[in-house]
mmCIF file of C-alpha atoms in Angstrom:
data_model
loop_
_atom_site.group_PDB
_atom_site.id
_atom_site.type_symbol
_atom_site.label_atom_id
_atom_site.label_comp_id
_atom_site.label_asym_id
_atom_site.label_seq_id
_atom_site.Cartn_x
_atom_site.Cartn_y
_atom_site.Cartn_z
ATOM 1 C CA UNK A 1 311.970 263.389 -37.648
ATOM 2 C CA UNK A 2 310.575 261.339 -34.830
ATOM 3 C CA UNK A 3 312.650 259.691 -32.019
ATOM 4 C CA UNK A 4 311.339 255.669 -31.588
ATOM 5 C CA UNK A 5 311.377 255.415 -28.437
ATOM 6 C CA UNK A 6 312.055 251.785 -28.339
ATOM 7 C CA UNK A 7 315.101 251.580 -30.475
ATOM 8 C CA UNK A 8 317.115 253.794 -27.722
ATOM 9 C CA UNK A 9 316.028 251.205 -25.337
ATOM 10 C CA UNK A 10 317.376 248.458 -27.165
ATOM 11 C CA UNK A 11 320.660 250.224 -28.176
ATOM 12 C CA UNK A 12 320.706 251.346 -24.178
ATOM 13 C CA UNK A 13 319.846 248.149 -22.657
ATOM 14 C CA UNK A 14 319.649 244.451 -25.153
ATOM 15 C CA UNK A 15 319.556 241.463 -22.369
ATOM 16 C CA UNK A 16 316.538 244.135 -20.692
ATOM 17 C CA UNK A 17 315.437 243.646 -24.651
ATOM 18 C CA UNK A 18 315.911 240.307 -24.419
ATOM 19 C CA UNK A 19 314.453 239.114 -21.282
ATOM 20 C CA UNK A 20 311.361 241.136 -22.027
ATOM 21 C CA UNK A 21 311.148 239.353 -25.786
ATOM 22 C CA UNK A 22 311.596 236.122 -24.781
ATOM 23 C CA UNK A 23 309.222 236.403 -22.442
ATOM 24 C CA UNK A 24 306.688 238.439 -24.219
ATOM 25 C CA UNK A 25 307.395 235.604 -27.522
ATOM 26 C CA UNK A 26 306.169 232.683 -24.311
ATOM 27 C CA UNK A 27 310.388 232.030 -24.778
ATOM 28 C CA UNK A 28 311.831 230.001 -21.406
ATOM 29 C CA UNK A 29 314.860 229.202 -20.385
ATOM 30 C CA UNK A 30 317.709 230.758 -21.764
ATOM 31 C CA UNK A 31 318.746 228.557 -25.068
ATOM 32 C CA UNK A 32 320.293 231.615 -27.007
ATOM 33 C CA UNK A 33 324.407 232.287 -26.416
ATOM 34 C CA UNK A 34 326.783 229.591 -25.683
ATOM 35 C CA UNK A 35 324.409 227.128 -23.427
ATOM 36 C CA UNK A 36 321.747 225.191 -25.436
ATOM 37 C CA UNK A 37 319.959 222.675 -24.307
ATOM 38 C CA UNK A 38 319.561 220.023 -27.005
ATOM 39 C CA UNK A 39 318.291 216.611 -27.097
ATOM 40 C CA UNK A 40 320.716 214.451 -28.777
ATOM 41 C CA UNK A 41 317.817 211.970 -30.507
ATOM 42 C CA UNK A 42 316.105 214.716 -32.354
ATOM 43 C CA UNK A 43 319.114 215.651 -34.032
ATOM 44 C CA UNK A 44 319.019 214.011 -37.690
ATOM 45 C CA UNK A 45 322.509 212.092 -38.740
ATOM 46 C CA UNK A 46 321.707 212.352 -42.383
ATOM 47 C CA UNK A 47 323.187 215.845 -43.003
ATOM 48 C CA UNK A 48 325.176 218.721 -40.867
ATOM 49 C CA UNK A 49 322.555 220.797 -38.744
ATOM 50 C CA UNK A 50 322.326 223.906 -40.779
ATOM 51 C CA UNK A 51 323.781 227.070 -39.935
ATOM 52 C CA UNK A 52 321.717 229.562 -42.041
ATOM 53 C CA UNK A 53 317.659 230.219 -41.746
ATOM 54 C CA UNK A 54 315.955 231.899 -44.133
ATOM 55 C CA UNK A 55 313.228 235.184 -43.258
ATOM 56 C CA UNK A 56 310.268 234.928 -46.394
ATOM 57 C CA UNK A 57 308.108 237.962 -46.872
ATOM 58 C CA UNK A 58 304.342 236.322 -48.238
ATOM 59 C CA UNK A 59 302.630 238.834 -50.062
ATOM 60 C CA UNK A 60 304.200 238.866 -53.567
ATOM 61 C CA UNK A 61 307.086 236.025 -52.700
ATOM 62 C CA UNK A 62 305.038 233.186 -52.218
ATOM 63 C CA UNK A 63 301.024 234.569 -53.040
ATOM 64 C CA UNK A 64 299.907 237.147 -55.096
ATOM 65 C CA UNK A 65 296.587 237.542 -53.584
ATOM 66 C CA UNK A 66 294.719 234.412 -52.862
ATOM 67 C CA UNK A 67 297.254 232.561 -55.259
ATOM 68 C CA UNK A 68 300.290 230.712 -54.942
ATOM 69 C CA UNK A 69 303.159 231.826 -57.300
ATOM 70 C CA UNK A 70 304.069 228.537 -58.899
ATOM 71 C CA UNK A 71 307.733 229.263 -57.895
ATOM 72 C CA UNK A 72 306.971 229.404 -53.817
ATOM 73 C CA UNK A 73 306.249 225.400 -54.287
ATOM 74 C CA UNK A 74 309.069 224.786 -56.013
ATOM 75 C CA UNK A 75 311.268 225.872 -53.497
ATOM 76 C CA UNK A 76 309.970 224.579 -50.503
ATOM 77 C CA UNK A 77 309.846 221.527 -52.649
ATOM 78 C CA UNK A 78 313.665 222.318 -52.053
ATOM 79 C CA UNK A 79 313.750 223.080 -48.659
ATOM 80 C CA UNK A 80 311.083 219.895 -47.458
ATOM 81 C CA UNK A 81 312.937 216.780 -46.785
ATOM 82 C CA UNK A 82 311.556 213.498 -47.493
ATOM 83 C CA UNK A 83 308.699 213.617 -44.208
ATOM 84 C CA UNK A 84 307.755 216.752 -45.340
ATOM 85 C CA UNK A 85 309.962 218.631 -42.762
ATOM 86 C CA UNK A 86 312.189 221.570 -42.837
ATOM 87 C CA UNK A 87 315.981 220.804 -43.550
ATOM 88 C CA UNK A 88 316.353 224.708 -42.121
ATOM 89 C CA UNK A 89 315.026 227.578 -40.198
ATOM 90 C CA UNK A 90 312.293 229.295 -41.663
ATOM 91 C CA UNK A 91 310.355 232.219 -40.676
ATOM 92 C CA UNK A 92 307.723 234.262 -42.439
ATOM 93 C CA UNK A 93 307.769 238.207 -41.681
ATOM 94 C CA UNK A 94 304.944 239.769 -43.655
ATOM 95 C CA UNK A 95 303.898 243.003 -43.120
ATOM 96 C CA UNK A 96 299.934 242.036 -43.052
ATOM 97 C CA UNK A 97 297.881 242.478 -39.513
ATOM 98 C CA UNK A 98 294.595 242.740 -40.603
ATOM 99 C CA UNK A 99 294.522 238.222 -39.697
ATOM 100 C CA UNK A 100 295.374 236.522 -36.303
ATOM 101 C CA UNK A 101 298.524 234.880 -36.296
ATOM 102 C CA UNK A 102 296.600 231.068 -36.151
ATOM 103 C CA UNK A 103 294.716 231.721 -38.937
ATOM 104 C CA UNK A 104 297.730 233.210 -41.127
ATOM 105 C CA UNK A 105 299.827 229.501 -40.365
ATOM 106 C CA UNK A 106 296.950 227.773 -41.437
ATOM 107 C CA UNK A 107 296.400 229.680 -44.995
ATOM 108 C CA UNK A 108 300.050 229.078 -45.875
ATOM 109 C CA UNK A 109 300.217 225.663 -44.416
ATOM 110 C CA UNK A 110 296.907 225.146 -47.420
ATOM 111 C CA UNK A 111 298.934 227.266 -49.640
ATOM 112 C CA UNK A 112 302.251 225.666 -49.804
ATOM 113 C CA UNK A 113 301.173 221.986 -48.557
ATOM 114 C CA UNK A 114 303.330 221.664 -45.659
ATOM 115 C CA UNK A 115 302.293 222.546 -42.044
ATOM 116 C CA UNK A 116 303.216 225.892 -40.876
ATOM 117 C CA UNK A 117 303.281 226.271 -37.311
ATOM 118 C CA UNK A 118 301.916 229.715 -35.123
ATOM 119 C CA UNK A 119 305.058 230.453 -34.045
ATOM 120 C CA UNK A 120 306.597 230.573 -37.751
ATOM 121 C CA UNK A 121 304.677 233.611 -38.771
ATOM 122 C CA UNK A 122 305.064 237.569 -37.951
ATOM 123 C CA UNK A 123 302.035 239.851 -38.368
ATOM 124 C CA UNK A 124 303.058 243.497 -38.806
ATOM 125 C CA UNK A 125 302.177 244.147 -35.602
ATOM 126 C CA UNK A 126 303.925 240.607 -33.596
ATOM 127 C CA UNK A 127 306.527 243.094 -31.757
ATOM 128 C CA UNK A 128 303.748 245.356 -30.179
ATOM 129 C CA UNK A 129 303.920 242.387 -27.371
ATOM 130 C CA UNK A 130 306.761 244.273 -25.923
ATOM 131 C CA UNK A 131 305.321 247.531 -25.624
ATOM 132 C CA UNK A 132 303.974 246.260 -22.043
ATOM 133 C CA UNK A 133 304.222 249.906 -20.988
ATOM 134 C CA UNK A 134 301.211 250.393 -23.109
ATOM 135 C CA UNK A 135 299.307 247.161 -22.376
ATOM 136 C CA UNK A 136 296.724 248.461 -19.181
ATOM 137 C CA UNK A 137 296.190 251.659 -21.200
ATOM 138 C CA UNK A 138 292.718 252.310 -22.404
ATOM 139 C CA UNK A 139 293.021 252.284 -26.667
ATOM 140 C CA UNK A 140 291.668 253.220 -29.509
ATOM 141 C CA UNK A 141 292.698 250.722 -32.145
ATOM 142 C CA UNK A 142 292.438 250.676 -35.718
ATOM 143 C CA UNK A 143 292.438 248.342 -38.669
ATOM 144 C CA UNK A 144 290.058 245.313 -39.818
ATOM 145 C CA UNK A 145 289.410 242.139 -39.660
ATOM 146 C CA UNK A 146 290.055 240.330 -35.756
ATOM 147 C CA UNK A 147 290.776 243.885 -34.222
ATOM 148 C CA UNK A 148 290.359 243.108 -30.391
ATOM 149 C CA UNK A 149 291.395 239.685 -30.850
ATOM 150 C CA UNK A 150 294.403 240.616 -32.471
ATOM 151 C CA UNK A 151 295.110 243.704 -29.895
ATOM 152 C CA UNK A 152 294.737 240.977 -27.085
ATOM 153 C CA UNK A 153 296.820 238.552 -28.327
ATOM 154 C CA UNK A 154 299.408 241.146 -28.449
ATOM 155 C CA UNK A 155 298.818 242.083 -25.131
ATOM 156 C CA UNK A 156 296.543 245.476 -24.430
ATOM 157 C CA UNK A 157 293.779 244.396 -22.577
ATOM 158 C CA UNK A 158 291.119 247.566 -22.854
ATOM 159 C CA UNK A 159 290.491 248.410 -26.145
ATOM 160 C CA UNK A 160 288.410 250.439 -27.460
ATOM 161 C CA UNK A 161 287.062 250.027 -31.920
ATOM 162 C CA UNK A 162 286.751 252.880 -34.154
ATOM 163 C CA UNK A 163 282.963 251.337 -34.917
ATOM 164 C CA UNK A 164 282.242 251.728 -31.359
ATOM 165 C CA UNK A 165 283.037 255.404 -30.861
ATOM 166 C CA UNK A 166 281.488 256.233 -33.730
ATOM 167 C CA UNK A 167 278.262 254.800 -32.081
ATOM 168 C CA UNK A 168 278.951 256.111 -28.727
ATOM 169 C CA UNK A 169 279.652 259.961 -30.422
ATOM 170 C CA UNK A 170 277.563 260.190 -33.944
ATOM 171 C CA UNK A 171 278.028 262.904 -34.515
ATOM 172 C CA UNK A 172 281.465 262.762 -35.238
ATOM 173 C CA UNK A 173 280.972 260.762 -38.346
ATOM 174 C CA UNK A 174 280.295 263.299 -41.488
ATOM 175 C CA UNK A 175 281.450 262.919 -44.324
ATOM 176 C CA UNK A 176 279.427 260.421 -45.415
ATOM 177 C CA UNK A 177 275.477 261.681 -45.583
ATOM 178 C CA UNK A 178 273.826 258.132 -45.097
ATOM 179 C CA UNK A 179 275.682 257.730 -42.094
ATOM 180 C CA UNK A 180 274.942 261.424 -40.897
ATOM 181 C CA UNK A 181 271.979 260.729 -37.471
ATOM 182 C CA UNK A 182 269.053 262.581 -38.713
ATOM 183 C CA UNK A 183 268.478 263.845 -35.040
ATOM 184 C CA UNK A 184 270.789 265.390 -32.778
ATOM 185 C CA UNK A 185 271.548 262.921 -29.699
ATOM 186 C CA UNK A 186 272.340 263.561 -26.636
ATOM 187 C CA UNK A 187 275.751 264.170 -26.133
ATOM 188 C CA UNK A 188 277.760 261.615 -23.745
ATOM 189 C CA UNK A 189 278.795 261.847 -21.002
ATOM 190 C CA UNK A 190 279.576 258.715 -18.936
ATOM 191 C CA UNK A 191 282.712 257.643 -22.027
ATOM 192 C CA UNK A 192 286.050 256.704 -20.400
ATOM 193 C CA UNK A 193 288.545 258.775 -21.643
ATOM 194 C CA UNK A 194 290.725 256.873 -24.090
ATOM 195 C CA UNK A 195 294.407 256.907 -23.096
ATOM 196 C CA UNK A 196 296.514 255.844 -26.494
ATOM 197 C CA UNK A 197 295.840 255.034 -30.574
ATOM 198 C CA UNK A 198 296.971 251.366 -31.804
ATOM 199 C CA UNK A 199 296.978 251.280 -35.536
ATOM 200 C CA UNK A 200 297.313 247.581 -36.761
ATOM 201 C CA UNK A 201 296.090 248.082 -40.515
ATOM 202 C CA UNK A 202 294.568 249.711 -42.789
ATOM 203 C CA UNK A 203 290.929 249.952 -42.345
ATOM 204 C CA UNK A 204 287.784 249.709 -44.369
ATOM 205 C CA UNK A 205 286.391 253.182 -44.157
ATOM 206 C CA UNK A 206 289.285 255.503 -44.051
ATOM 207 C CA UNK A 207 287.635 258.860 -43.942
ATOM 208 C CA UNK A 208 285.640 257.592 -40.340
ATOM 209 C CA UNK A 209 288.967 255.903 -38.945
ATOM 210 C CA UNK A 210 290.851 259.497 -39.980
ATOM 211 C CA UNK A 211 288.217 261.342 -38.741
ATOM 212 C CA UNK A 212 287.898 259.795 -34.927
ATOM 213 C CA UNK A 213 291.714 259.187 -34.859
ATOM 214 C CA UNK A 214 292.110 262.863 -35.327
ATOM 215 C CA UNK A 215 289.333 263.940 -32.957
ATOM 216 C CA UNK A 216 290.988 261.588 -30.385
ATOM 217 C CA UNK A 217 294.368 263.010 -30.635
ATOM 218 C CA UNK A 218 293.035 266.542 -30.820
ATOM 219 C CA UNK A 219 290.753 265.910 -27.960
ATOM 220 C CA UNK A 220 293.364 264.497 -24.818
ATOM 221 C CA UNK A 221 291.473 261.630 -25.297
ATOM 222 C CA UNK A 222 287.843 262.501 -24.625
ATOM 223 C CA UNK A 223 286.324 263.161 -28.567
ATOM 224 C CA UNK A 224 283.067 264.262 -26.809
ATOM 225 C CA UNK A 225 284.442 267.321 -26.226
ATOM 226 C CA UNK A 226 286.140 270.386 -27.481
ATOM 227 C CA UNK A 227 289.769 271.934 -26.456
ATOM 228 C CA UNK A 228 290.590 275.884 -27.595
ATOM 229 C CA UNK A 229 294.053 274.350 -28.264
ATOM 230 C CA UNK A 230 295.315 270.999 -28.822
ATOM 231 C CA UNK A 231 297.327 269.525 -26.405
ATOM 232 C CA UNK A 232 301.463 268.335 -27.438
ATOM 233 C CA UNK A 233 302.685 266.151 -27.207
ATOM 234 C CA UNK A 234 299.876 263.759 -27.754
ATOM 235 C CA UNK A 235 298.217 260.679 -26.416
ATOM 236 C CA UNK A 236 300.702 257.708 -27.025
ATOM 237 C CA UNK A 237 300.663 256.815 -30.990
ATOM 238 C CA UNK A 238 301.166 252.560 -31.516
ATOM 239 C CA UNK A 239 301.746 252.079 -35.145
ATOM 240 C CA UNK A 240 302.125 248.580 -37.849
ATOM 241 C CA UNK A 241 302.887 248.103 -41.024
ATOM 242 C CA UNK A 242 304.630 251.376 -42.843
ATOM 243 C CA UNK A 243 304.056 249.995 -46.061
ATOM 244 C CA UNK A 244 303.165 252.218 -48.893
ATOM 245 C CA UNK A 245 302.235 249.793 -51.580
ATOM 246 C CA UNK A 246 301.793 246.142 -51.430
ATOM 247 C CA UNK A 247 301.189 243.308 -54.193
ATOM 248 C CA UNK A 248 298.006 241.470 -54.741
ATOM 249 C CA UNK A 249 296.305 240.003 -58.233
ATOM 250 C CA UNK A 250 295.915 243.568 -60.001
ATOM 251 C CA UNK A 251 298.967 244.743 -62.406
ATOM 252 C CA UNK A 252 299.783 247.837 -60.210
ATOM 253 C CA UNK A 253 300.047 247.973 -56.336
ATOM 254 C CA UNK A 254 297.896 248.489 -53.917
ATOM 255 C CA UNK A 255 297.951 251.205 -51.067
ATOM 256 C CA UNK A 256 298.893 249.862 -47.930
ATOM 257 C CA UNK A 257 298.560 250.960 -44.545
ATOM 258 C CA UNK A 258 301.906 252.841 -45.160
ATOM 259 C CA UNK A 259 299.352 254.757 -47.303
ATOM 260 C CA UNK A 260 296.918 255.388 -44.301
ATOM 261 C CA UNK A 261 300.095 256.913 -41.803
ATOM 262 C CA UNK A 262 301.125 259.350 -44.518
ATOM 263 C CA UNK A 263 297.030 260.616 -45.063
ATOM 264 C CA UNK A 264 296.777 260.767 -40.964
ATOM 265 C CA UNK A 265 300.213 262.160 -40.849
ATOM 266 C CA UNK A 266 299.584 265.387 -43.111
ATOM 267 C CA UNK A 267 295.856 265.878 -41.864
ATOM 268 C CA UNK A 268 297.585 266.198 -38.268
ATOM 269 C CA UNK A 269 300.545 268.554 -39.690
ATOM 270 C CA UNK A 270 298.074 270.534 -41.478
ATOM 271 C CA UNK A 271 295.989 270.989 -38.774
ATOM 272 C CA UNK A 272 298.228 271.539 -35.930
ATOM 273 C CA UNK A 273 301.113 272.888 -37.251
ATOM 274 C CA UNK A 274 303.142 270.061 -35.534
ATOM 275 C CA UNK A 275 304.180 266.443 -36.356
ATOM 276 C CA UNK A 276 302.504 263.261 -35.072
ATOM 277 C CA UNK A 277 304.977 261.141 -33.471
ATOM 278 C CA UNK A 278 304.810 257.345 -33.029
ATOM 279 C CA UNK A 279 305.802 255.895 -29.797
ATOM 280 C CA UNK A 280 306.365 252.838 -31.558
ATOM 281 C CA UNK A 281 306.714 251.560 -35.267
ATOM 282 C CA UNK A 282 306.682 248.167 -35.744
ATOM 283 C CA UNK A 283 306.217 245.807 -39.074
ATOM 284 C CA UNK A 284 309.330 245.449 -41.736
ATOM 285 C CA UNK A 285 311.849 247.487 -42.415
ATOM 286 C CA UNK A 286 311.906 248.229 -38.263
ATOM 287 C CA UNK A 287 315.111 246.613 -36.914
ATOM 288 C CA UNK A 288 312.973 245.489 -34.049
ATOM 289 C CA UNK A 289 310.636 243.184 -36.594
ATOM 290 C CA UNK A 290 314.130 241.887 -37.340
ATOM 291 C CA UNK A 291 315.331 241.564 -33.847
ATOM 292 C CA UNK A 292 311.821 239.371 -33.459
ATOM 293 C CA UNK A 293 312.572 237.165 -36.077
ATOM 294 C CA UNK A 294 316.262 236.357 -35.328
ATOM 295 C CA UNK A 295 315.031 234.609 -31.744
ATOM 296 C CA UNK A 296 312.359 232.847 -33.765
ATOM 297 C CA UNK A 297 314.740 231.189 -35.859
ATOM 298 C CA UNK A 298 316.719 230.339 -33.055
ATOM 299 C CA UNK A 299 314.020 229.097 -31.057
ATOM 300 C CA UNK A 300 313.116 227.015 -34.395
ATOM 301 C CA UNK A 301 316.325 225.782 -34.663
ATOM 302 C CA UNK A 302 316.564 224.499 -30.813
ATOM 303 C CA UNK A 303 313.019 222.833 -31.270
ATOM 304 C CA UNK A 304 314.390 220.551 -34.270
ATOM 305 C CA UNK A 305 317.475 219.656 -32.139
ATOM 306 C CA UNK A 306 319.688 221.758 -34.292
ATOM 307 C CA UNK A 307 323.325 222.622 -31.887
ATOM 308 C CA UNK A 308 324.100 224.621 -34.370
ATOM 309 C CA UNK A 309 323.374 228.480 -33.699
ATOM 310 C CA UNK A 310 321.774 230.129 -37.381
ATOM 311 C CA UNK A 311 324.761 232.669 -37.597
ATOM 312 C CA UNK A 312 323.809 233.818 -40.691
ATOM 313 C CA UNK A 313 319.670 234.938 -41.954
ATOM 314 C CA UNK A 314 318.836 235.266 -45.601
ATOM 315 C CA UNK A 315 315.945 237.660 -45.743
ATOM 316 C CA UNK A 316 313.419 237.158 -49.338
ATOM 317 C CA UNK A 317 311.260 240.124 -50.643
ATOM 318 C CA UNK A 318 309.678 241.980 -53.043
ATOM 319 C CA UNK A 319 309.627 245.166 -51.694
ATOM 320 C CA UNK A 320 312.645 247.419 -51.387
ATOM 321 C CA UNK A 321 311.290 250.005 -49.646
ATOM 322 C CA UNK A 322 310.315 247.308 -46.843
ATOM 323 C CA UNK A 323 311.757 243.825 -47.316
ATOM 324 C CA UNK A 324 315.418 245.183 -48.633
ATOM 325 C CA UNK A 325 315.829 248.115 -46.384
ATOM 326 C CA UNK A 326 315.150 246.206 -43.468
ATOM 327 C CA UNK A 327 317.050 243.911 -44.501
ATOM 328 C CA UNK A 328 320.083 245.938 -44.886
ATOM 329 C CA UNK A 329 319.529 248.190 -41.854
ATOM 330 C CA UNK A 330 319.285 244.674 -39.712
ATOM 331 C CA UNK A 331 322.492 243.717 -41.404
ATOM 332 C CA UNK A 332 324.012 246.724 -40.868
ATOM 333 C CA UNK A 333 322.953 246.825 -36.813
ATOM 334 C CA UNK A 334 324.764 242.772 -36.815
ATOM 335 C CA UNK A 335 327.900 244.344 -38.504
ATOM 336 C CA UNK A 336 327.927 247.660 -36.092
ATOM 337 C CA UNK A 337 327.559 245.295 -33.107
ATOM 338 C CA UNK A 338 330.095 243.057 -33.829
ATOM 339 C CA UNK A 339 332.954 245.952 -34.966
ATOM 340 C CA UNK A 340 332.139 247.804 -31.610
ATOM 341 C CA UNK A 341 332.489 244.669 -29.867
ATOM 342 C CA UNK A 342 329.124 245.090 -27.932
ATOM 343 C CA UNK A 343 327.782 242.286 -26.249
ATOM 344 C CA UNK A 344 325.097 240.939 -28.085
ATOM 345 C CA UNK A 345 322.269 238.941 -27.215
ATOM 346 C CA UNK A 346 321.835 237.652 -30.859
ATOM 347 C CA UNK A 347 323.555 234.716 -32.483
ATOM 348 C CA UNK A 348 322.676 235.813 -36.046
ATOM 349 C CA UNK A 349 326.430 237.625 -38.230
ATOM 350 C CA UNK A 350 324.472 238.674 -40.730
ATOM 351 C CA UNK A 351 321.639 239.187 -42.970
ATOM 352 C CA UNK A 352 321.561 238.986 -46.549
ATOM 353 C CA UNK A 353 318.735 241.215 -49.177
ATOM 354 C CA UNK A 354 317.381 238.970 -51.214
ATOM 355 C CA UNK A 355 315.111 240.577 -54.241
ATOM 356 C CA UNK A 356 312.545 239.265 -56.410
ATOM 357 C CA UNK A 357 310.622 240.255 -59.066
ATOM 358 C CA UNK A 358 307.669 238.908 -58.553
ATOM 359 C CA UNK A 359 305.728 241.444 -56.320
ATOM 360 C CA UNK A 360 306.076 245.674 -56.035
ATOM 361 C CA UNK A 361 309.532 245.687 -57.527
ATOM 362 C CA UNK A 362 309.832 245.081 -61.418
ATOM 363 C CA UNK A 363 313.030 245.503 -62.893
ATOM 364 C CA UNK A 364 313.730 248.638 -64.781
ATOM 365 C CA UNK A 365 313.039 249.522 -68.382
ATOM 366 C CA UNK A 366 316.328 250.408 -70.443
ATOM 367 C CA UNK A 367 317.307 253.950 -70.782
ATOM 368 C CA UNK A 368 318.775 256.499 -67.932
ATOM 369 C CA UNK A 369 318.074 255.563 -64.628
ATOM 370 C CA UNK A 370 317.222 257.605 -62.179
ATOM 371 C CA UNK A 371 316.637 257.462 -58.475
ATOM 372 C CA UNK A 372 313.207 256.375 -57.858
ATOM 373 C CA UNK A 373 310.677 258.363 -55.539
ATOM 374 C CA UNK A 374 311.080 257.087 -51.548
ATOM 375 C CA UNK A 375 308.073 255.247 -50.688
ATOM 376 C CA UNK A 376 309.529 254.126 -47.074
ATOM 377 C CA UNK A 377 308.089 255.566 -43.730
ATOM 378 C CA UNK A 378 309.256 259.232 -43.142
ATOM 379 C CA UNK A 379 310.587 258.474 -39.740
ATOM 380 C CA UNK A 380 313.463 256.670 -41.476
ATOM 381 C CA UNK A 381 314.977 258.414 -43.878
ATOM 382 C CA UNK A 382 316.169 257.968 -47.387
ATOM 383 C CA UNK A 383 319.724 256.324 -47.642
ATOM 384 C CA UNK A 384 319.591 254.681 -51.042
ATOM 385 C CA UNK A 385 322.469 252.325 -50.075
ATOM 386 C CA UNK A 386 319.964 249.978 -47.855
ATOM 387 C CA UNK A 387 317.693 249.962 -50.674
ATOM 388 C CA UNK A 388 319.854 247.919 -52.945
ATOM 389 C CA UNK A 389 319.480 244.028 -52.006
ATOM 390 C CA UNK A 390 323.139 241.818 -52.132
ATOM 391 C CA UNK A 391 321.160 239.730 -54.968
ATOM 392 C CA UNK A 392 318.479 240.165 -57.499
ATOM 393 C CA UNK A 393 316.770 237.503 -58.371
ATOM 394 C CA UNK A 394 313.629 236.038 -60.637
ATOM 395 C CA UNK A 395 311.420 234.504 -57.920
ATOM 396 C CA UNK A 396 312.210 232.808 -54.977
ATOM 397 C CA UNK A 397 312.813 228.921 -55.949
ATOM 398 C CA UNK A 398 316.083 230.964 -57.560
ATOM 399 C CA UNK A 399 316.746 232.412 -54.316
ATOM 400 C CA UNK A 400 316.379 229.191 -52.234
ATOM 401 C CA UNK A 401 318.610 227.998 -55.165
ATOM 402 C CA UNK A 402 321.011 230.406 -54.413
ATOM 403 C CA UNK A 403 320.897 230.246 -51.308
ATOM 404 C CA UNK A 404 321.694 225.905 -51.360
ATOM 405 C CA UNK A 405 324.812 226.665 -53.490
ATOM 406 C CA UNK A 406 326.186 229.279 -51.540
ATOM 407 C CA UNK A 407 325.795 227.227 -48.438
ATOM 408 C CA UNK A 408 326.721 223.833 -50.038
ATOM 409 C CA UNK A 409 323.939 222.812 -49.228
ATOM 410 C CA UNK A 410 322.729 222.097 -53.861
#
């Protein structure tokens, strides 16, 4: 199992992580902890400030493909005040990544009927803003959508797409007979060495991306050449979105980026006899993603003039292997920090997991209970207790009603 260096860094230097995360997310000043700076005129006198907030998954919870789930509209009818503003802080935490943060916010605004700000949206790759040590490296980027735009928004200044690499070395892409070159081109000798691989989401042509990523790793960043033995450790690999499956309009779940990663890992192990190792994995269930989300929740509360820190988080999702596992892992992280008396940079004290039945998860059929196969990423391992949601409800509206009752806001 690969050891995620970023987790070790978080444990070793929480304050350093906090400063880095604030800077990366655009936070200025010191609004966390005990010293809040709040404009009293912004505080609504009609109700007490919230001490809880929501981390909401999108696909399978709020939407199915391009169709909004009706329960989501009911849920936000309860969460919005008469001015159309949220009564409690909400952050949308999705493992999608083939879209820009701004476009995702616009998409949600149109579907849900109120303005969603870009800084309320966390994509699977958003925490890669914190990986400063790789931002200057020349990275091969894989995925689809606005790849270069997203990579640069994360801080990566020098990226090469798989399509650009394929055009530079056309003899590398040999699976599709129709895309094979008809003549042998002259080999390129002027192509700069690649220094790492950035995986932002599932690509369109898996065979091309798998082949060229392997070429880069096996050649130490010089795919136009060959090496007698594969270098190990290999070049840095950063990846986001470990979801094996996700739910769209189809009746059965679809392959996610986690399936692509599984293919890449299996191929690398089969070819080299070694394990592919990541320098960073982001997206749910990564603790780093939830810490990043907690920062945005607190920022949102301060912007709205809610002076009391948000202490309780309620994470609503449809995928036990990512949403529930991640929320429970983060709750465990918070509880451990409190038990050992560590000085934590976070204000949240708990993260409650709520599983809905409108997406990947569906209630088990009657009969003998069997342990389902583990769909999570290999680097997180199987911990059955983390797959058990605190609450299982029919949909997101029932989840919101449950939380509002518990918090006395019904």
